[in-house]
PDB file of C-alpha atoms in Angstrom:
ATOM      1  CA  UNK A 998       0.045  -0.019   0.322  1.00  0.00           C
ATOM      2  CA  UNK A 999       1.480   3.580  -0.805  1.00  0.00           C
ATOM      3  CA  UNK A1000       1.580   6.429   1.207  1.00  0.00           C
ATOM      4  CA  UNK A1001      -1.441   8.115  -0.612  1.00  0.00           C
ATOM      5  CA  UNK A1002      -3.567   5.224  -0.269  1.00  0.00           C
ATOM      6  CA  UNK A1003      -2.628   4.925   3.100  1.00  0.00           C
ATOM      7  CA  UNK A1004      -3.001   8.761   4.191  1.00  0.00           C
ATOM      8  CA  UNK A1005      -6.968   8.024   2.444  1.00  0.00           C
ATOM      9  CA  UNK A1006      -8.044   5.229   4.201  1.00  0.00           C
ATOM     10  CA  UNK A1007      -6.601   6.875   7.651  1.00  0.00           C
ATOM     11  CA  UNK A1008      -8.651  10.268   6.964  1.00  0.00           C
ATOM     12  CA  UNK A1009     -11.785   7.835   6.060  1.00  0.00           C
ATOM     13  CA  UNK A1010     -11.209   6.143   9.280  1.00  0.00           C
ATOM     14  CA  UNK A1011     -11.162   9.379  11.344  1.00  0.00           C
ATOM     15  CA  UNK A1012     -14.042  10.983   9.477  1.00  0.00           C
ATOM     16  CA  UNK A1013     -15.971   7.802  10.804  1.00  0.00           C
ATOM     17  CA  UNK A1014     -15.019   7.750  14.207  1.00  0.00           C
ATOM     18  CA  UNK A1015     -15.799  11.260  14.631  1.00  0.00           C
ATOM     19  CA  UNK A1016     -19.515  11.380  12.623  1.00  0.00           C
ATOM     20  CA  UNK A1017     -22.250  11.881  14.808  1.00  0.00           C
ATOM     21  CA  UNK A1018     -24.754  10.359  12.848  1.00  0.00           C
ATOM     22  CA  UNK A1019     -23.516   6.377  12.400  1.00  0.00           C
ATOM     23  CA  UNK A1020     -25.036   3.464  11.326  1.00  0.00           C
ATOM     24  CA  UNK A1021     -24.596   1.816  14.646  1.00  0.00           C
ATOM     25  CA  UNK A1022     -23.671   3.242  17.788  1.00  0.00           C
ATOM     26  CA  UNK A1023     -19.841   3.587  18.545  1.00  0.00           C
ATOM     27  CA  UNK A1024     -18.254   1.830  21.685  1.00  0.00           C
ATOM     28  CA  UNK A1025     -17.850   5.754  23.230  1.00  0.00           C
ATOM     29  CA  UNK A1026     -21.312   6.574  22.691  1.00  0.00           C
ATOM     30  CA  UNK A1027     -22.920   2.873  24.064  1.00  0.00           C
ATOM     31  CA  UNK A1028     -21.744   4.137  27.540  1.00  0.00           C
ATOM     32  CA  UNK A1029     -24.703   6.066  27.573  1.00  0.00           C
ATOM     33  CA  UNK A1030     -26.772   2.737  27.161  1.00  0.00           C
ATOM     34  CA  UNK A1031     -27.124   0.222  29.800  1.00  0.00           C
ATOM     35  CA  UNK A1032     -24.904  -2.850  29.049  1.00  0.00           C
ATOM     36  CA  UNK A1033     -23.683  -0.776  26.037  1.00  0.00           C
ATOM     37  CA  UNK A1034     -27.084  -2.254  24.057  1.00  0.00           C
ATOM     38  CA  UNK A1035     -29.808   0.288  22.304  1.00  0.00           C
ATOM     39  CA  UNK A1036     -33.356  -0.683  22.926  1.00  0.00           C
ATOM     40  CA  UNK A1037     -34.695  -3.399  20.439  1.00  0.00           C
ATOM     41  CA  UNK A1038     -37.562  -3.631  18.332  1.00  0.00           C
ATOM     42  CA  UNK A1039     -37.551  -0.221  16.940  1.00  0.00           C
ATOM     43  CA  UNK A1040     -36.296  -0.419  12.921  1.00  0.00           C
ATOM     44  CA  UNK A1041     -37.392   2.052  10.379  1.00  0.00           C
ATOM     45  CA  UNK A1042     -35.358   3.127   7.277  1.00  0.00           C
ATOM     46  CA  UNK A1043     -36.078   7.350   8.587  1.00  0.00           C
ATOM     47  CA  UNK A1044     -34.544   6.514  11.683  1.00  0.00           C
ATOM     48  CA  UNK A1045     -31.108   8.154  11.898  1.00  0.00           C
ATOM     49  CA  UNK A1046     -28.783   7.191  15.067  1.00  0.00           C
ATOM     50  CA  UNK A1047     -27.093  10.231  16.339  1.00  0.00           C
ATOM     51  CA  UNK A1048     -24.464  10.261  19.055  1.00  0.00           C
ATOM     52  CA  UNK A1049     -24.775  13.812  20.470  1.00  0.00           C
ATOM     53  CA  UNK A1050     -21.380  15.437  20.486  1.00  0.00           C
ATOM     54  CA  UNK A1051     -20.656  18.798  21.895  1.00  0.00           C
ATOM     55  CA  UNK A1052     -17.513  20.437  22.475  1.00  0.00           C
ATOM     56  CA  UNK A1053     -15.124  17.343  21.869  1.00  0.00           C
ATOM     57  CA  UNK A1054     -17.290  14.886  23.921  1.00  0.00           C
ATOM     58  CA  UNK A1055     -20.227  12.560  23.236  1.00  0.00           C
ATOM     59  CA  UNK A1056     -22.955  13.849  25.919  1.00  0.00           C
ATOM     60  CA  UNK A1057     -26.032  10.936  24.835  1.00  0.00           C
ATOM     61  CA  UNK A1058     -27.449   9.236  22.020  1.00  0.00           C
ATOM     62  CA  UNK A1059     -30.499  10.075  20.121  1.00  0.00           C
ATOM     63  CA  UNK A1060     -32.590   8.282  17.689  1.00  0.00           C
ATOM     64  CA  UNK A1061     -34.261  10.480  15.152  1.00  0.00           C
ATOM     65  CA  UNK A1062     -36.767  10.453  12.110  1.00  0.00           C
ATOM     66  CA  UNK A1063     -35.687  12.455   9.510  1.00  0.00           C
ATOM     67  CA  UNK A1064     -39.035  12.455   8.062  1.00  0.00           C
ATOM     68  CA  UNK A1065     -41.094  13.423  11.251  1.00  0.00           C
ATOM     69  CA  UNK A1066     -38.257  15.943  11.894  1.00  0.00           C
ATOM     70  CA  UNK A1067     -38.477  14.711  15.783  1.00  0.00           C
ATOM     71  CA  UNK A1068     -36.257  12.243  17.649  1.00  0.00           C
ATOM     72  CA  UNK A1069     -37.974   8.890  18.800  1.00  0.00           C
ATOM     73  CA  UNK A1070     -35.969   8.897  21.892  1.00  0.00           C
ATOM     74  CA  UNK A1071     -32.825  10.162  23.691  1.00  0.00           C
ATOM     75  CA  UNK A1072     -30.679   7.937  26.172  1.00  0.00           C
ATOM     76  CA  UNK A1073     -28.412   9.470  28.624  1.00  0.00           C
ATOM     77  CA  UNK A1074     -26.632   9.046  31.773  1.00  0.00           C
ATOM     78  CA  UNK A1075     -28.084  11.117  34.622  1.00  0.00           C
ATOM     79  CA  UNK A1076     -26.082  13.407  36.661  1.00  0.00           C
ATOM     80  CA  UNK A1077     -26.616  14.413  40.334  1.00  0.00           C
ATOM     81  CA  UNK A1078     -27.809  18.221  40.568  1.00  0.00           C
ATOM     82  CA  UNK A1079     -29.593  20.330  42.234  1.00  0.00           C
ATOM     83  CA  UNK A1080     -31.751  21.260  38.924  1.00  0.00           C
ATOM     84  CA  UNK A1081     -31.443  24.989  38.864  1.00  0.00           C
ATOM     85  CA  UNK A1082     -28.561  25.742  37.094  1.00  0.00           C
ATOM     86  CA  UNK A1083     -28.769  27.031  33.895  1.00  0.00           C
ATOM     87  CA  UNK A1084     -26.804  27.098  30.497  1.00  0.00           C
ATOM     88  CA  UNK A1085     -27.129  30.126  28.078  1.00  0.00           C
ATOM     89  CA  UNK A1086     -26.575  28.806  24.775  1.00  0.00           C
ATOM     90  CA  UNK A1087     -28.042  29.256  21.357  1.00  0.00           C
ATOM     91  CA  UNK A1088     -30.270  26.670  19.656  1.00  0.00           C
ATOM     92  CA  UNK A1089     -28.048  23.808  17.179  1.00  0.00           C
ATOM     93  CA  UNK A1090     -28.626  21.340  15.036  1.00  0.00           C
ATOM     94  CA  UNK A1091     -26.900  18.207  13.584  1.00  0.00           C
ATOM     95  CA  UNK A1092     -25.098  19.452  10.061  1.00  0.00           C
ATOM     96  CA  UNK A1093     -24.721  15.845   9.361  1.00  0.00           C
ATOM     97  CA  UNK A1094     -28.375  14.859   8.794  1.00  0.00           C
ATOM     98  CA  UNK A1095     -28.362  16.455   5.485  1.00  0.00           C
ATOM     99  CA  UNK A1096     -25.380  17.391   4.337  1.00  0.00           C
ATOM    100  CA  UNK A1097     -21.753  16.120   3.929  1.00  0.00           C
ATOM    101  CA  UNK A1098     -19.566  18.105   6.403  1.00  0.00           C
ATOM    102  CA  UNK A1099     -16.143  17.630   8.684  1.00  0.00           C
ATOM    103  CA  UNK A1100     -18.018  18.977  11.738  1.00  0.00           C
ATOM    104  CA  UNK A1101     -18.390  15.917  13.981  1.00  0.00           C
ATOM    105  CA  UNK A1102     -20.443  17.874  16.205  1.00  0.00           C
ATOM    106  CA  UNK A1103     -24.075  20.036  16.772  1.00  0.00           C
ATOM    107  CA  UNK A1104     -23.729  23.463  15.889  1.00  0.00           C
ATOM    108  CA  UNK A1105     -25.552  26.823  16.260  1.00  0.00           C
ATOM    109  CA  UNK A1106     -27.772  27.554  13.662  1.00  0.00           C
ATOM    110  CA  UNK A1107     -26.628  29.692  10.904  1.00  0.00           C
ATOM    111  CA  UNK A1108     -28.535  32.581   9.426  1.00  0.00           C
ATOM    112  CA  UNK A1109     -32.065  32.060   8.315  1.00  0.00           C
ATOM    113  CA  UNK A1110     -31.018  32.195   4.652  1.00  0.00           C
ATOM    114  CA  UNK A1111     -28.970  28.819   5.029  1.00  0.00           C
ATOM    115  CA  UNK A1112     -31.444  26.852   6.507  1.00  0.00           C
ATOM    116  CA  UNK A1113     -32.848  25.663   3.264  1.00  0.00           C
ATOM    117  CA  UNK A1114     -29.819  23.708   2.938  1.00  0.00           C
ATOM    118  CA  UNK A1115     -30.676  20.890   5.724  1.00  0.00           C
ATOM    119  CA  UNK A1116     -34.524  21.491   6.670  1.00  0.00           C
ATOM    120  CA  UNK A1117     -35.395  18.579   4.854  1.00  0.00           C
ATOM    121  CA  UNK A1118     -34.033  15.946   7.429  1.00  0.00           C
ATOM    122  CA  UNK A1119     -34.572  18.175  10.482  1.00  0.00           C
ATOM    123  CA  UNK A1120     -36.433  20.782  12.595  1.00  0.00           C
ATOM    124  CA  UNK A1121     -35.519  24.015  12.503  1.00  0.00           C
ATOM    125  CA  UNK A1122     -36.221  27.388  14.362  1.00  0.00           C
ATOM    126  CA  UNK A1123     -38.799  28.725  11.944  1.00  0.00           C
ATOM    127  CA  UNK A1124     -41.076  25.440  12.687  1.00  0.00           C
ATOM    128  CA  UNK A1125     -41.261  26.217  15.988  1.00  0.00           C
ATOM    129  CA  UNK A1126     -41.963  29.828  15.805  1.00  0.00           C
ATOM    130  CA  UNK A1127     -45.318  31.439  15.519  1.00  0.00           C
ATOM    131  CA  UNK A1128     -47.124  28.565  17.118  1.00  0.00           C
ATOM    132  CA  UNK A1129     -49.290  29.334  20.257  1.00  0.00           C
ATOM    133  CA  UNK A1130     -49.945  25.629  21.317  1.00  0.00           C
ATOM    134  CA  UNK A1131     -46.433  23.959  21.836  1.00  0.00           C
ATOM    135  CA  UNK A1132     -43.182  24.538  23.273  1.00  0.00           C
ATOM    136  CA  UNK A1133     -39.770  22.609  22.643  1.00  0.00           C
ATOM    137  CA  UNK A1134     -39.739  19.939  25.080  1.00  0.00           C
ATOM    138  CA  UNK A1135     -36.385  18.326  26.285  1.00  0.00           C
ATOM    139  CA  UNK A1136     -36.234  14.405  26.243  1.00  0.00           C
ATOM    140  CA  UNK A1137     -32.806  14.704  27.527  1.00  0.00           C
ATOM    141  CA  UNK A1138     -33.531  17.836  29.990  1.00  0.00           C
ATOM    142  CA  UNK A1139     -30.818  20.078  31.390  1.00  0.00           C
ATOM    143  CA  UNK A1140     -32.409  19.483  34.641  1.00  0.00           C
ATOM    144  CA  UNK A1141     -31.029  16.027  34.760  1.00  0.00           C
ATOM    145  CA  UNK A1142     -27.414  16.911  34.045  1.00  0.00           C
ATOM    146  CA  UNK A1143     -24.832  18.814  36.115  1.00  0.00           C
ATOM    147  CA  UNK A1144     -21.771  19.854  34.075  1.00  0.00           C
ATOM    148  CA  UNK A1145     -22.589  22.931  31.861  1.00  0.00           C
ATOM    149  CA  UNK A1146     -21.204  21.591  28.563  1.00  0.00           C
ATOM    150  CA  UNK A1147     -23.782  18.441  29.579  1.00  0.00           C
ATOM    151  CA  UNK A1148     -26.606  20.996  29.786  1.00  0.00           C
ATOM    152  CA  UNK A1149     -25.532  23.009  27.205  1.00  0.00           C
ATOM    153  CA  UNK A1150     -25.617  19.771  24.720  1.00  0.00           C
ATOM    154  CA  UNK A1151     -29.550  19.301  25.624  1.00  0.00           C
ATOM    155  CA  UNK A1152     -30.002  22.521  23.142  1.00  0.00           C
ATOM    156  CA  UNK A1153     -30.393  21.078  20.131  1.00  0.00           C
ATOM    157  CA  UNK A1154     -33.445  20.752  18.310  1.00  0.00           C
ATOM    158  CA  UNK A1155     -32.644  17.004  17.700  1.00  0.00           C
ATOM    159  CA  UNK A1156     -33.510  16.184  21.411  1.00  0.00           C
ATOM    160  CA  UNK A1157     -37.006  18.394  21.690  1.00  0.00           C
ATOM    161  CA  UNK A1158     -40.438  17.640  20.430  1.00  0.00           C
ATOM    162  CA  UNK A1159     -43.556  20.126  20.273  1.00  0.00           C
ATOM    163  CA  UNK A1160     -44.998  19.979  23.857  1.00  0.00           C
ATOM    164  CA  UNK A1161     -48.400  21.133  24.850  1.00  0.00           C
ATOM    165  CA  UNK A1162     -47.250  24.111  26.731  1.00  0.00           C
ATOM    166  CA  UNK A1163     -49.655  23.368  29.830  1.00  0.00           C
ATOM    167  CA  UNK A1164     -48.189  19.451  29.795  1.00  0.00           C
ATOM    168  CA  UNK A1165     -44.627  20.945  29.419  1.00  0.00           C
ATOM    169  CA  UNK A1166     -44.620  23.127  32.599  1.00  0.00           C
ATOM    170  CA  UNK A1167     -47.027  21.007  34.445  1.00  0.00           C
ATOM    171  CA  UNK A1168     -47.083  17.476  34.984  1.00  0.00           C
ATOM    172  CA  UNK A1169     -44.006  16.783  32.359  1.00  0.00           C
ATOM    173  CA  UNK A1170     -41.785  18.707  34.235  1.00  0.00           C
ATOM    174  CA  UNK A1171     -43.158  17.339  37.804  1.00  0.00           C
ATOM    175  CA  UNK A1172     -42.201  14.270  36.634  1.00  0.00           C
ATOM    176  CA  UNK A1173     -38.521  15.037  35.798  1.00  0.00           C
ATOM    177  CA  UNK A1174     -38.548  16.840  39.213  1.00  0.00           C
ATOM    178  CA  UNK A1175     -39.443  13.548  41.011  1.00  0.00           C
ATOM    179  CA  UNK A1176     -37.061  11.330  38.745  1.00  0.00           C
ATOM    180  CA  UNK A1177     -34.160  13.973  39.446  1.00  0.00           C
ATOM    181  CA  UNK A1178     -34.673  13.982  43.164  1.00  0.00           C
ATOM    182  CA  UNK A1179     -35.464   9.922  43.307  1.00  0.00           C
ATOM    183  CA  UNK A1180     -32.240   9.168  41.396  1.00  0.00           C
ATOM    184  CA  UNK A1181     -30.072  11.900  43.570  1.00  0.00           C
ATOM    185  CA  UNK A1182     -31.259  10.420  46.972  1.00  0.00           C
ATOM    186  CA  UNK A1183     -31.053   6.396  46.178  1.00  0.00           C
ATOM    187  CA  UNK A1184     -29.130   5.717  43.058  1.00  0.00           C
ATOM    188  CA  UNK A1185     -25.786   4.929  44.458  1.00  0.00           C
ATOM    189  CA  UNK A1186     -24.353   4.153  40.682  1.00  0.00           C
ATOM    190  CA  UNK A1187     -24.960   5.030  37.177  1.00  0.00           C
ATOM    191  CA  UNK A1188     -28.584   5.450  36.186  1.00  0.00           C
ATOM    192  CA  UNK A1189     -29.122   4.912  32.379  1.00  0.00           C
ATOM    193  CA  UNK A1190     -32.373   6.850  31.242  1.00  0.00           C
ATOM    194  CA  UNK A1191     -34.728   6.905  28.041  1.00  0.00           C
ATOM    195  CA  UNK A1192     -37.313   9.149  27.144  1.00  0.00           C
ATOM    196  CA  UNK A1193     -39.204   8.922  24.034  1.00  0.00           C
ATOM    197  CA  UNK A1194     -42.045   9.632  22.285  1.00  0.00           C
ATOM    198  CA  UNK A1195     -45.282   8.259  20.267  1.00  0.00           C
ATOM    199  CA  UNK A1196     -47.110  10.146  17.382  1.00  0.00           C
ATOM    200  CA  UNK A1197     -50.497   9.390  15.435  1.00  0.00           C
ATOM    201  CA  UNK A1198     -50.043  11.712  12.323  1.00  0.00           C
ATOM    202  CA  UNK A1199     -50.965  15.103  14.125  1.00  0.00           C
ATOM    203  CA  UNK A1200     -48.203  17.515  12.258  1.00  0.00           C
ATOM    204  CA  UNK A1201     -47.090  20.965  12.570  1.00  0.00           C
ATOM    205  CA  UNK A1202     -47.472  22.705   9.267  1.00  0.00           C
ATOM    206  CA  UNK A1203     -45.692  25.776   7.574  1.00  0.00           C
ATOM    207  CA  UNK A1204     -46.551  27.060   3.945  1.00  0.00           C
ATOM    208  CA  UNK A1205     -48.934  23.878   3.687  1.00  0.00           C
ATOM    209  CA  UNK A1206     -46.344  21.694   4.350  1.00  0.00           C
ATOM    210  CA  UNK A1207     -45.978  18.985   7.058  1.00  0.00           C
ATOM    211  CA  UNK A1208     -42.802  19.612   8.943  1.00  0.00           C
ATOM    212  CA  UNK A1209     -42.688  18.092  12.640  1.00  0.00           C
ATOM    213  CA  UNK A1210     -45.121  15.886  14.308  1.00  0.00           C
ATOM    214  CA  UNK A1211     -46.531  16.212  17.411  1.00  0.00           C
ATOM    215  CA  UNK A1212     -46.273  13.490  20.061  1.00  0.00           C
ATOM    216  CA  UNK A1213     -49.268  12.030  21.345  1.00  0.00           C
ATOM    217  CA  UNK A1214     -47.532  10.755  24.502  1.00  0.00           C
ATOM    218  CA  UNK A1215     -44.092  11.018  25.954  1.00  0.00           C
ATOM    219  CA  UNK A1216     -42.552   8.325  28.077  1.00  0.00           C
ATOM    220  CA  UNK A1217     -39.478   7.643  30.150  1.00  0.00           C
ATOM    221  CA  UNK A1218     -37.452   4.794  31.573  1.00  0.00           C
ATOM    222  CA  UNK A1219     -34.679   4.336  34.044  1.00  0.00           C
ATOM    223  CA  UNK A1220     -32.244   1.760  34.785  1.00  0.00           C
ATOM    224  CA  UNK A1221     -30.027   1.965  38.097  1.00  0.00           C
ATOM    225  CA  UNK A1222     -29.027  -1.638  39.479  1.00  0.00           C
ATOM    226  CA  UNK A1223     -26.830  -0.038  42.314  1.00  0.00           C
ATOM    227  CA  UNK A1224     -29.342   1.516  44.332  1.00  0.00           C
ATOM    228  CA  UNK A1225     -29.789   1.777  48.227  1.00  0.00           C
ATOM    229  CA  UNK A1226     -31.620  -1.254  49.293  1.00  0.00           C
ATOM    230  CA  UNK A1227     -32.601   0.472  52.902  1.00  0.00           C
ATOM    231  CA  UNK A1228     -34.318   3.388  51.213  1.00  0.00           C
ATOM    232  CA  UNK A1229     -38.098   3.450  52.361  1.00  0.00           C
ATOM    233  CA  UNK A1230     -40.028   0.653  50.455  1.00  0.00           C
ATOM    234  CA  UNK A1231     -42.258   3.120  48.491  1.00  0.00           C
ATOM    235  CA  UNK A1232     -39.047   4.407  46.782  1.00  0.00           C
ATOM    236  CA  UNK A1233     -37.248   1.135  46.944  1.00  0.00           C
ATOM    237  CA  UNK A1234     -40.121  -0.988  44.797  1.00  0.00           C
ATOM    238  CA  UNK A1235     -39.091   1.559  41.806  1.00  0.00           C
ATOM    239  CA  UNK A1236     -35.610   0.103  41.536  1.00  0.00           C
ATOM    240  CA  UNK A1237     -33.675  -1.229  39.853  1.00  0.00           C
ATOM    241  CA  UNK A1238     -36.006   0.175  37.092  1.00  0.00           C
ATOM    242  CA  UNK A1239     -39.116   2.044  36.753  1.00  0.00           C
ATOM    243  CA  UNK A1240     -41.214   3.767  34.140  1.00  0.00           C
ATOM    244  CA  UNK A1241     -43.670   6.412  33.131  1.00  0.00           C
ATOM    245  CA  UNK A1242     -45.985   7.931  30.402  1.00  0.00           C
ATOM    246  CA  UNK A1243     -48.085  11.216  29.955  1.00  0.00           C
ATOM    247  CA  UNK A1244     -50.463  12.432  27.416  1.00  0.00           C
ATOM    248  CA  UNK A1245     -49.255  15.482  25.430  1.00  0.00           C
ATOM    249  CA  UNK A1246     -52.283  17.135  25.991  1.00  0.00           C
ATOM    250  CA  UNK A1247     -53.611  20.462  27.666  1.00  0.00           C
ATOM    251  CA  UNK A1248     -56.183  18.395  30.288  1.00  0.00           C
ATOM    252  CA  UNK A1249     -56.219  14.932  31.350  1.00  0.00           C
ATOM    253  CA  UNK A1250     -52.316  14.851  31.014  1.00  0.00           C
ATOM    254  CA  UNK A1251     -51.417  13.017  34.449  1.00  0.00           C
ATOM    255  CA  UNK A1252     -48.306  11.039  34.098  1.00  0.00           C
ATOM    256  CA  UNK A1253     -48.468   7.697  34.805  1.00  0.00           C
ATOM    257  CA  UNK A1254     -45.798   5.393  36.638  1.00  0.00           C
ATOM    258  CA  UNK A1255     -45.396   1.982  36.353  1.00  0.00           C
ATOM    259  CA  UNK A1256     -43.263  -1.057  35.617  1.00  0.00           C
ATOM    260  CA  UNK A1257     -40.737  -0.994  32.439  1.00  0.00           C
ATOM    261  CA  UNK A1258     -42.817  -4.076  31.166  1.00  0.00           C
ATOM    262  CA  UNK A1259     -45.739  -2.269  31.452  1.00  0.00           C
ATOM    263  CA  UNK A1260     -44.180   0.564  29.692  1.00  0.00           C
ATOM    264  CA  UNK A1261     -43.558  -1.838  26.874  1.00  0.00           C
ATOM    265  CA  UNK A1262     -46.519  -3.383  26.592  1.00  0.00           C
ATOM    266  CA  UNK A1263     -48.262   0.167  26.507  1.00  0.00           C
ATOM    267  CA  UNK A1264     -45.897   1.059  23.543  1.00  0.00           C
ATOM    268  CA  UNK A1265     -46.315  -2.199  21.681  1.00  0.00           C
ATOM    269  CA  UNK A1266     -50.313  -1.212  21.634  1.00  0.00           C
ATOM    270  CA  UNK A1267     -49.678   2.888  20.523  1.00  0.00           C
ATOM    271  CA  UNK A1268     -46.508   2.899  18.513  1.00  0.00           C
ATOM    272  CA  UNK A1269     -44.657   1.292  15.633  1.00  0.00           C
ATOM    273  CA  UNK A1270     -42.239  -0.707  18.025  1.00  0.00           C
ATOM    274  CA  UNK A1271     -42.595  -4.542  17.085  1.00  0.00           C
ATOM    275  CA  UNK A1272     -43.267  -7.985  19.569  1.00  0.00           C
ATOM    276  CA  UNK A1273     -39.328  -7.873  20.300  1.00  0.00           C
ATOM    277  CA  UNK A1274     -39.278  -4.505  21.780  1.00  0.00           C
ATOM    278  CA  UNK A1275     -37.393  -4.357  24.863  1.00  0.00           C
ATOM    279  CA  UNK A1276     -36.381  -0.756  26.453  1.00  0.00           C
ATOM    280  CA  UNK A1277     -33.422  -2.240  28.520  1.00  0.00           C
ATOM    281  CA  UNK A1278     -30.996  -5.167  28.065  1.00  0.00           C
ATOM    282  CA  UNK A1279     -32.059  -8.024  30.006  1.00  0.00           C
ATOM    283  CA  UNK A1280     -35.185  -5.855  31.419  1.00  0.00           C
ATOM    284  CA  UNK A1281     -32.127  -4.114  33.576  1.00  0.00           C
ATOM    285  CA  UNK A1282     -31.742  -7.076  35.966  1.00  0.00           C
ATOM    286  CA  UNK A1283     -28.471  -7.028  37.690  1.00  0.00           C
ATOM    287  CA  UNK A1284     -27.881 -10.790  37.721  1.00  0.00           C
ATOM    288  CA  UNK A1285     -28.571 -10.875  33.980  1.00  0.00           C
ATOM    289  CA  UNK A1286     -25.833  -8.338  33.577  1.00  0.00           C
ATOM    290  CA  UNK A1287     -23.595  -9.886  35.383  1.00  0.00           C
ATOM    291  CA  UNK A1288     -23.853 -13.014  33.754  1.00  0.00           C
ATOM    292  CA  UNK A1289     -23.944 -11.274  30.515  1.00  0.00           C
ATOM    293  CA  UNK A1290     -20.408  -9.990  31.427  1.00  0.00           C
ATOM    294  CA  UNK A1291     -19.151 -13.150  32.481  1.00  0.00           C
ATOM    295  CA  UNK A1292     -20.143 -14.939  29.262  1.00  0.00           C
TER     296      UNK A1292
END
């Protein structure tokens, strides 16, 4: 192999490693998934895997629908925090969803007249402007992160969905508070969280064109196998894993907590997952995890 060929191979390898949009999650990005395993039973040609990279490091992962222009889920590791500190960063987009680029990271939105170059595969700021009923709702909320860079990385439109304002600032925000306090107080090891959506055809339209799908339900589940076994029973019974879903509406939008298996059964009836659908490897059972590592 001559030097030019070798250099070309190395350059291709480096670009592949740095890419955020991936055919499969790389090892460094699988660290945000329990046992390095993404939810199974979610297969569709319009779904793209994004390793959400910010300021030189991967921060979490997202499964993104380039037709509906929303994330199907974001998966992250929970970081202990007081939940109050905020960061001031511009909204960002994923350049590699639409065009070939050397950038392996999310980027701030460019001037408006450049948006046409990538609005075919993802949401843009204009999709969320001049709408009264919806807000940009995080799947990976900044409240569940501690480092300023981890918080900043949540402000990409590939991590948000249209949420009814009353639901976003009401029942769902309260659920995010509850999970933060529970994991802060009783999870002793690493907590893996996956938050996603279901849709049923409702869309935000712009210039008479369907642009962004509006979720029918939001759902979330966490897995923490190393937890406080002396916690009060009401809390201890929600480990090692628990889940919830809520209706994305103004009324009747209470968030219902349940087992992960109950959530999986609900999603099999209400979205496009297949019968193999599983959120966490081995249902987040510690014994299964240990056996898998040993074998």
